[in-house]
Amino acid sequence: MTPTEPAPGEHTLRRPELRPLWHTVHNRLSSGRPVTRVRLGPLDEVQREALADLLGLDRLPDARPSVSLVRLEEAVTELCGRTVRETVTELVGPLEDRAGERRRKEEQRAELWTWLDGHATVRAQPALADWTESCRAAGLVGGSTARTRSLLTDALTVLAALPSQAEPLPVFAARVLKGESHALDDGTRLSTLVLRALATLHDTAPPQSSADRRALWTRVGVADDDLSATVLVGGLRPSGDGPLARVARVCAETGQAASLTLAQLRAPGEFTLAADSAPVVHAVENPSILALAVRRFGPDCPPLVCTSGWPNSAAIHLLRLLAAQGATLRYHGDFDGEGIRIAAYLLDKTAARPWRMTAADYRAAVARTAHGPQSGRLTEAPWDHELTRVMTDHGTAVVEELVADVLLADLAEAMR
C-alpha cells in the first residue's frame, strides 16, 4: 500500500450514503455533553443498507434508527483502527464544545456585571445601581462582552468627568474620549446610555425629546456657559489681588454673600488661602442656610459655600480650588432621597466629607420633627451604610432648614 492509498475500510466510511450518520454524530459530539446514542433519519433504503453494512446488522434498520455509539465505535475501530471522534473530525471537521463555550460566555457575562457593580464610580454613587441593573437587563451589545465592556467603560469615563466646565458637547466628548468628538452626538448608543444614567441619578424620567436631552446635558455643565453657571459663597476671604479673591473678600468683609461665576473661577488670578492654618470650609445644599449664616454672623461669617441643590460646574470647580489650597471641606444637605444622592455625587467629585450626615444625626433631627414629608426614592449613602436603613424605617425627610440652628452652632464654634 502506497502512502497515498486509503487505509483498509476507509472506502466504507467515506460512502456518500453514510454522510447523514457522520454529520449527525459530529453535531452531537460537538454539544460538549455525554453522548451514548444518536438518532438518524429519515434514511432512504440505500442509506439504511449502508448503515447495516457498517454495523454488521442482519436486517435493515428503521428509517429513523437510534444508533449506539458503543456499537459504532466498535465498527469504526474494526474497519480503520481509529476512534469515532477521529473519524468525524477527518470526514466533517474539528469538533466543537458548545456546552463549554456556553459556560465560558456565562462566566464572561458574570465577570462583566461584577466589574460594573464594583466600579469606583458606581460604588461612589449608589443611585447608579438602578442604571447598572437596566444595563444588565438590556443584555450584551451585539452579543459581545468585549463590545459591551468597551461601551460601559466609555460611559463611566464620561460620568466621572462630569460636571463639565461649560463646554459644548463635541468639545467635552473630544477631551474625555480621546478625540472622539462625535461619540456623544444625539442618538448614539453611548449618548443614550449616559443620559439614562444621568436621569437615574437625578431621579427623572429618561429624556424623550431633543429638548429634554439638551436640558439634561446642560444640568451637568455641558453646553452651559461660564456666566450662567454660578455658585453662592459667604465668608470667603482669600488673599491675593486676582479678581476672584477681590470679589470674594469684599463681599465677606461687608457681610454679604457673593455669586461667583464659572468664568471668574476658571481665571481666578492670584488666589490663596491663609498659609498659617488649613481653613475649614463648610458647604450646604440650600441657599436659605447661607442666608441665615450671613445674616447672623455678618462680616465674621466663616467660609461657607452653597451648591443650590445639585452642584453645577461652578460649585464643583470652587470646591476643588479650595481643596487644592489646603482647605478642609465639610458638606451637609437634606435628609431625603435626592439629598442623599446629591451628597454622594458631591463627595465623589470633590474632597468634601460629610458634616452631620450620619444615621445618628438623622435620628436626632427626626426626633425634633417627627412628621415631615416623605423621603422619596432612597439609595445607599456610601459614607454611612446605616443611614438609608434608618431613613427607610422612619420614612420621613428632614430638610436642611429644620436643623439650621444646629448647623449655625457648628459654624459659630468654627469661628472660635
Coordinates of N, CA and C in Angstrom, one line a residue, residues 234-237 280-282 290 293 297-305 410-412 414-415:
G234 N -20.2 82.6 51.1 CA -20.2 83.7 52.1 C -18.9 83.5 53.0
G235 N -18.4 84.6 53.6 CA -17.3 84.5 54.5 C -16.0 84.0 53.9
L236 N -15.8 84.0 52.6 CA -14.6 83.5 52.0 C -13.7 84.7 51.8
R237 N -12.5 84.6 52.4 CA -11.5 85.7 52.5 C -10.2 85.3 51.9
V280 N -11.3 75.4 57.4 CA -12.4 74.5 57.2 C -13.5 75.3 56.4
V281 N -13.8 74.8 55.3 CA -14.9 75.4 54.5 C -16.1 74.5 54.6
H282 N -17.2 75.0 55.1 CA -18.5 74.3 55.1 C -19.3 74.5 53.9
L290 N -27.3 79.5 53.8 CA -26.2 80.5 53.6 C -26.8 81.9 54.0
A293 N -26.8 82.2 57.8 CA -25.4 82.4 58.3 C -24.9 83.8 58.1
F297 N -23.9 86.2 61.2 CA -22.5 86.4 61.5 C -22.0 87.7 60.8
G298 N -22.6 88.1 59.8 CA -22.2 89.3 59.1 C -20.8 89.2 58.6
P299 N -19.9 90.2 58.9 CA -18.5 90.2 58.4 C -17.7 89.1 59.0
D300 N -18.2 88.5 60.1 CA -17.5 87.4 60.8 C -17.9 86.0 60.3
C301 N -18.7 86.0 59.3 CA -19.2 84.6 58.8 C -18.0 83.8 58.4
P302 N -18.0 82.6 58.9 CA -16.9 81.6 58.4 C -17.1 81.2 57.0
P303 N -16.1 80.7 56.3 CA -16.3 80.3 54.9 C -17.4 79.3 54.7
L304 N -18.3 79.6 53.8 CA -19.5 78.8 53.5 C -19.8 78.8 52.0
V305 N -20.0 77.7 51.5 CA -20.4 77.5 50.1 C -21.7 76.9 50.0
D410 N -22.6 75.0 64.8 CA -21.3 74.4 64.4 C -20.4 75.5 63.7
L411 N -21.0 76.4 63.0 CA -20.3 77.5 62.3 C -19.8 78.5 63.4
A412 N -20.6 78.7 64.4 CA -20.1 79.6 65.5 C -18.9 79.0 66.2
A414 N -16.8 77.0 64.8 CA -15.7 77.1 63.9 C -15.1 78.5 64.0
M415 N -15.9 79.5 64.2 CA -15.3 80.8 64.3 C -14.3 80.9 65.5

